Short mmCIF file of C-alpha atoms in Angstrom, two decimals:
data_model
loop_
_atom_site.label_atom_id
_atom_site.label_comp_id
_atom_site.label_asym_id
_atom_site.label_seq_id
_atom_site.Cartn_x
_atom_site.Cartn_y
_atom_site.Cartn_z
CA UNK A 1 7.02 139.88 119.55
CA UNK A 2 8.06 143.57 118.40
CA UNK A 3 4.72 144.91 118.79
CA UNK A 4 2.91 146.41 122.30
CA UNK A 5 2.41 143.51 125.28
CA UNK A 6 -1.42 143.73 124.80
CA UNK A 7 -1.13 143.56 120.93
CA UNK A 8 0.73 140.40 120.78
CA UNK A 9 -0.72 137.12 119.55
CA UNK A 10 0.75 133.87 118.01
CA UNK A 11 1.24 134.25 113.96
CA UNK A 12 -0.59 133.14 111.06
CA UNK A 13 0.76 130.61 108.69
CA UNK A 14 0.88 133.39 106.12
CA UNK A 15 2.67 135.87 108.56
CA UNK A 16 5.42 132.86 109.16
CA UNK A 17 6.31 132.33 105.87
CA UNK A 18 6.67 135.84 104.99
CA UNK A 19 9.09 136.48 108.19
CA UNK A 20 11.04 132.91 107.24
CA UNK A 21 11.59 134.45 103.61
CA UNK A 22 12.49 137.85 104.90
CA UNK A 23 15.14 136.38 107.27
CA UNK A 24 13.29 137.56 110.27
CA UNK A 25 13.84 134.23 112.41
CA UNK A 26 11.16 133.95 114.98
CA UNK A 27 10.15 131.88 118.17
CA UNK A 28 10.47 127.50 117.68
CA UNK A 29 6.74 127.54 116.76
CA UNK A 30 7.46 129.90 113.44
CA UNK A 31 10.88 128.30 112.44
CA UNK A 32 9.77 124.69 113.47
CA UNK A 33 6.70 124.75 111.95
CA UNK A 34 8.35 126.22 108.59
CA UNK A 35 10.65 124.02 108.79
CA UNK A 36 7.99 121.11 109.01
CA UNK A 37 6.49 122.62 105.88
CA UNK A 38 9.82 122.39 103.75
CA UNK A 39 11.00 118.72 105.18
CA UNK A 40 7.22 117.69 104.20
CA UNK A 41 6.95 119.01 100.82
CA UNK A 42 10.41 117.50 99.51
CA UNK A 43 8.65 114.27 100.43
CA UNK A 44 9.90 113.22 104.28
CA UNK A 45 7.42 112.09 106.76
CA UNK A 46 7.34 114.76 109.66
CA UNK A 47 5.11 114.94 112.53
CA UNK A 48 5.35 118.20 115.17
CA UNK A 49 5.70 117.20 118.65
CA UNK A 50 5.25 119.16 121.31
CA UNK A 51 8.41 119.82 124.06
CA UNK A 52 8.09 121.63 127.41
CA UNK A 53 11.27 123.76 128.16
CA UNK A 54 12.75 123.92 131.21
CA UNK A 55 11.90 127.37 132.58
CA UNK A 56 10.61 129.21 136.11
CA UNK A 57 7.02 129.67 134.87
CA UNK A 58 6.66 125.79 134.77
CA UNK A 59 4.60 125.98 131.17
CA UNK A 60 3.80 122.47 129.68
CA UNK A 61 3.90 122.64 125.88
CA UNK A 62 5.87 125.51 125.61
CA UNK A 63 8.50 124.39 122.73
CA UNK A 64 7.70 122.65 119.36
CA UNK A 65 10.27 120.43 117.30
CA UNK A 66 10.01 117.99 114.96
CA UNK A 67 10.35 113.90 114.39
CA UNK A 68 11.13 112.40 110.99
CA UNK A 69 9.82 108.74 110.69
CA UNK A 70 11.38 106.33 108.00
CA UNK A 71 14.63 108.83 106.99
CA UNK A 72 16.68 105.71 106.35
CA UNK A 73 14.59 102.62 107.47
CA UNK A 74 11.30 102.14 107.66
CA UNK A 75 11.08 102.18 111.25
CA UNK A 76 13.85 104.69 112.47
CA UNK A 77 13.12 107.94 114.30
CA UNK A 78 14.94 111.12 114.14
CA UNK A 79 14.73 114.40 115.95
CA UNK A 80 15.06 117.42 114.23
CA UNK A 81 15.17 121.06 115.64
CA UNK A 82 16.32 124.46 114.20
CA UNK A 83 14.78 126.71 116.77
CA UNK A 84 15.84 125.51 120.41
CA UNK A 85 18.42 128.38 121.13
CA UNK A 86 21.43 125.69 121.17
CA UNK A 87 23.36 125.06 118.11
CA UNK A 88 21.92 121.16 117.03
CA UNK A 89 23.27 121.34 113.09
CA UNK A 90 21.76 117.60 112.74
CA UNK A 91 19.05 115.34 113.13
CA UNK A 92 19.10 112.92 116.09
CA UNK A 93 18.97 109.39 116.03
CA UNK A 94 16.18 108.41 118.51
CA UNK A 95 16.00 104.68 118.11
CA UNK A 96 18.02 103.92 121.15
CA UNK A 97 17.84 102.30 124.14
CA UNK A 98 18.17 104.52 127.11
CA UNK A 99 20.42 107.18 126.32
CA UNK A 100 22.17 108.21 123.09
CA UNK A 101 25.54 109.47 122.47
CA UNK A 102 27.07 112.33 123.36
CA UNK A 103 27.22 114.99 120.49
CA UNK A 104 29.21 118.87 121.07
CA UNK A 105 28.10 121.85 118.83
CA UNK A 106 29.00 124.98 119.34
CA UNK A 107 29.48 125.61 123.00
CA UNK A 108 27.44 122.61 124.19
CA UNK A 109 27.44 119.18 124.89
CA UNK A 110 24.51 117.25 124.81
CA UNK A 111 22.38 113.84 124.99
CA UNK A 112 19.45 112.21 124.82
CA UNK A 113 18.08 110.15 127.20
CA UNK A 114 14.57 107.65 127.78
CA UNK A 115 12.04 106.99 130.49
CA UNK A 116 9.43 105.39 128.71
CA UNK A 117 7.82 107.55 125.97
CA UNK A 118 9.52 110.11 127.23
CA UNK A 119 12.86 111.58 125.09
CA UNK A 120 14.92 114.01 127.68
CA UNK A 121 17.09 116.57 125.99
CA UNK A 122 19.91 117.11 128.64
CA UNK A 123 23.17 119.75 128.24
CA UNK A 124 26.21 120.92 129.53
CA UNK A 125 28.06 123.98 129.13
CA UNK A 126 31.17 125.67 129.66
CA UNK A 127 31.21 128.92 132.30
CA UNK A 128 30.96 131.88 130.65
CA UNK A 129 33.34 134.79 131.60
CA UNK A 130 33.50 138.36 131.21
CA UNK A 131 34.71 139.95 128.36
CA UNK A 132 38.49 140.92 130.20
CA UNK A 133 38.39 138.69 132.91
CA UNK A 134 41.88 137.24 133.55
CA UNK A 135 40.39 133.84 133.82
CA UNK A 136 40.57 131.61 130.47
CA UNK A 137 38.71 128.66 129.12
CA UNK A 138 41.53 126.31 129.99
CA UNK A 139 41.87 127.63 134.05
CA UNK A 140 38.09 126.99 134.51
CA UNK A 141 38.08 123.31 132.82
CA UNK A 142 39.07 120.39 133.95
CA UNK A 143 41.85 118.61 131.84
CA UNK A 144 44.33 121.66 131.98
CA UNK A 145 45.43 123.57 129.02
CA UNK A 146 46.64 120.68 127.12
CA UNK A 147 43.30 118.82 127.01
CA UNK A 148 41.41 118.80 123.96
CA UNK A 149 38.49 121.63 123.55
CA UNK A 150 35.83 118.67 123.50
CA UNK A 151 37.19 117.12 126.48
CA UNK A 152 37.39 119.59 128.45
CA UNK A 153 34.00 120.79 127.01
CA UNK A 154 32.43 117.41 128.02
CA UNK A 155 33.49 117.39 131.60
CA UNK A 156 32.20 120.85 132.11
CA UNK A 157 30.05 121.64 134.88
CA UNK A 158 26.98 119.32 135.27
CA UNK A 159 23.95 117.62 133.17
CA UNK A 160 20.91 120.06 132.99
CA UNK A 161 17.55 119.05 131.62
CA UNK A 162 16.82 121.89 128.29
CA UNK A 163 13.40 120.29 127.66
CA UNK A 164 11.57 116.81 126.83
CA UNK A 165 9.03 115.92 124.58
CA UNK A 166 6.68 112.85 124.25
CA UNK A 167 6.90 110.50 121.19
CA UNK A 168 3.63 109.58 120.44
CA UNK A 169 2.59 113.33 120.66
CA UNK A 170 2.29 113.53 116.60
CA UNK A 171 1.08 116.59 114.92
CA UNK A 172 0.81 116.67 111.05
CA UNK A 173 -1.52 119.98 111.49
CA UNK A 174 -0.22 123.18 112.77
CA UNK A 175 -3.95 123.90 113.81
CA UNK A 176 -4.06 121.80 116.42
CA UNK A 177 -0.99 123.60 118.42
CA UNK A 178 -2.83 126.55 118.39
CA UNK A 179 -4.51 126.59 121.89
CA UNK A 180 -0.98 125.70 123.41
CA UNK A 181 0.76 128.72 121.64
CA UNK A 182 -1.73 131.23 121.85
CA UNK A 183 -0.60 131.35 125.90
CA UNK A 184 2.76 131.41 124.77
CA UNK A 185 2.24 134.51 122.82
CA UNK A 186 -0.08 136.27 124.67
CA UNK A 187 0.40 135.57 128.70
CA UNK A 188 3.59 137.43 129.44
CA UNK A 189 4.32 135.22 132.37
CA UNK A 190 4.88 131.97 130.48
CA UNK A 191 7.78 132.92 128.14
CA UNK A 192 10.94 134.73 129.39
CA UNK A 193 11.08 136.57 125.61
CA UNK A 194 8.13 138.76 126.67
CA UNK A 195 10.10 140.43 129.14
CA UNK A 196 14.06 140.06 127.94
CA UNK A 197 14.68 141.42 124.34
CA UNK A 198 17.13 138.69 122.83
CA UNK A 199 18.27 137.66 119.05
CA UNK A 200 20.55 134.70 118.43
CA UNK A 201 22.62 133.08 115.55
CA UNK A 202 25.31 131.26 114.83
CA UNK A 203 27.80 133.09 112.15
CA UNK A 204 30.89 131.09 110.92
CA UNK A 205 29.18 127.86 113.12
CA UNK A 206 30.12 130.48 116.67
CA UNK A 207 27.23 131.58 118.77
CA UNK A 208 26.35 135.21 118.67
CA UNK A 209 23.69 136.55 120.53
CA UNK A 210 22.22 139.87 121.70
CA UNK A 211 20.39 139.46 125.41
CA UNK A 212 19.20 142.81 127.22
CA UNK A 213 22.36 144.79 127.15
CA UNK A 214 24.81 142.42 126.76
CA UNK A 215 26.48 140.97 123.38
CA UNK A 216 27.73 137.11 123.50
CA UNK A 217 29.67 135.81 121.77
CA UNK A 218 31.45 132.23 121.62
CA UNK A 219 35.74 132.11 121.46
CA UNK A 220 37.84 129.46 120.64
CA UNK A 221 37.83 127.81 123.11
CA UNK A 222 33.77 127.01 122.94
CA UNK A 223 33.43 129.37 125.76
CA UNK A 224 31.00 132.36 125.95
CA UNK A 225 31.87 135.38 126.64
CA UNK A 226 29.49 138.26 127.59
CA UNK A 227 30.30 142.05 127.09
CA UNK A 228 27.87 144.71 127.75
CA UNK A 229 26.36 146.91 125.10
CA UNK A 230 27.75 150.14 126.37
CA UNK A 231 31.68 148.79 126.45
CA UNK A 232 34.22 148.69 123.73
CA UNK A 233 33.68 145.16 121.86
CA UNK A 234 36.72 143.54 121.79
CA UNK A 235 38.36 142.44 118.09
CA UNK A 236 37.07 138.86 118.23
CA UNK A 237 33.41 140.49 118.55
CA UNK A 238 33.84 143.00 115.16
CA UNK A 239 33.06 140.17 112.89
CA UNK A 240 29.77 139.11 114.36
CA UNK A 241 28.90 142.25 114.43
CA UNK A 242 29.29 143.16 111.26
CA UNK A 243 27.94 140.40 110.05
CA UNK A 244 24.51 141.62 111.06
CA UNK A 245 25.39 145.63 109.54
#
């Protein structure tokens, strides 16, 4: 994705491990599919499924994550992904009815829910505010400022679909995603990375992420707060940053 528009094309295995090793990070089909590659070869049984994002360009098959079969009985599911842009530090039980529990990580709460085959990935978040904006976490919750940060966090604003995947779509080759991800990487209308510069990471377990001109960061109180490029960071932001220098 750092290269020319008309020069760029989805990545070879070899090019994704040598980017994973080198700390490079990459798009869900590099760090999925490494990650695939390491849960498979200590001995778990993986398959890649393939998730469509929620996103203006309406592209089916535009995400890739992972389901581990069998991680603690023979017949249990679990949903894995390190590469979603939301902080999901754990594998997901999927063997439930209708809808799963709610989890919070970072600044997000989130579920799972069923229609069918069908596995729904839905979120909520917090507002984010302005780096200097009088308003705080606690005025733009509900609960007041003596409800707990996942309270409040979990009655923030409303559900909203991130993406949804099909559970009998089971890959155990990367080969056969290729046709799907080759339009990913090379039709500049179907992902929003083409077109909006944007790194991401979670130092200390706090979002941190660089989008256009802005910085974003995550506070205390699990809510994000956006300062542009060309301002004077505020203190909380010096230790992300430096933890890239």
């Amino acid at each position: 994705m750092a290269v020319d528009l008309d020069k760029r094309r989805r990545p070879t295995w070899q090019e994704i491990k040598t980017d994973m090793f080198a700390c490079r990070g990459g798009l869900c089909y590099s760090q999925n599919a490494f990650m695939f590659a390491l849960l498979t070869a200590i001995g778990l049984d993986v398959s890649m499924t393939r998730g469509t994002c929620v996103n203006p360009t309406n592209q089916h098959n535009n995400h890739l994550c992972l389901l581990i079969h069998g991680l603690f009985s023979p017949n249990d599911t679990f949903l894995a992904d390190v590469a979603m842009g939301y902080a999901m530090p754990r594998v997901i039980s999927l063997d439930f009815e209708t809808e799963s529990p709610e989890y919070t990580d970072s600044f997000q709460t989130y579920k799972f829910v069923k229609d069918g085959d069908t596995v729904v990935f839905k979120g909520k978040t917090k507002k984010s505010i302005r780096a200097g904006d009088i308003q705080t976490a606690d005025v733009q919750m509900e609960g007041g400022e003596d409800a707990d940060a996942d309270d409040k966090l979990s009655s923030a604003r409303e559900w909203k679909t991130r993406y949804h995947f099909t559970l009998s779509d089971l890959h155990k080759e990367l080969e056969t995603l290729d046709s799907d991800f080759d339009m990913i990487y090379t039709d500049v209308t179907k992902l929003v990375f083409h077109s909006s510069p944007r790194s991401m990471h979670w130092p200390g377990s706090r979002f941190f992420a660089i989008i256009e001109l802005e910085f974003i960061t995550e506070n205390s109180t699990r809510t994000l707060v956006k300062t542009n490029i060309s301002q004077n960071l505020p203190d909380d932001v010096k230790p992300s940053v430096e933890y890239f220098e």
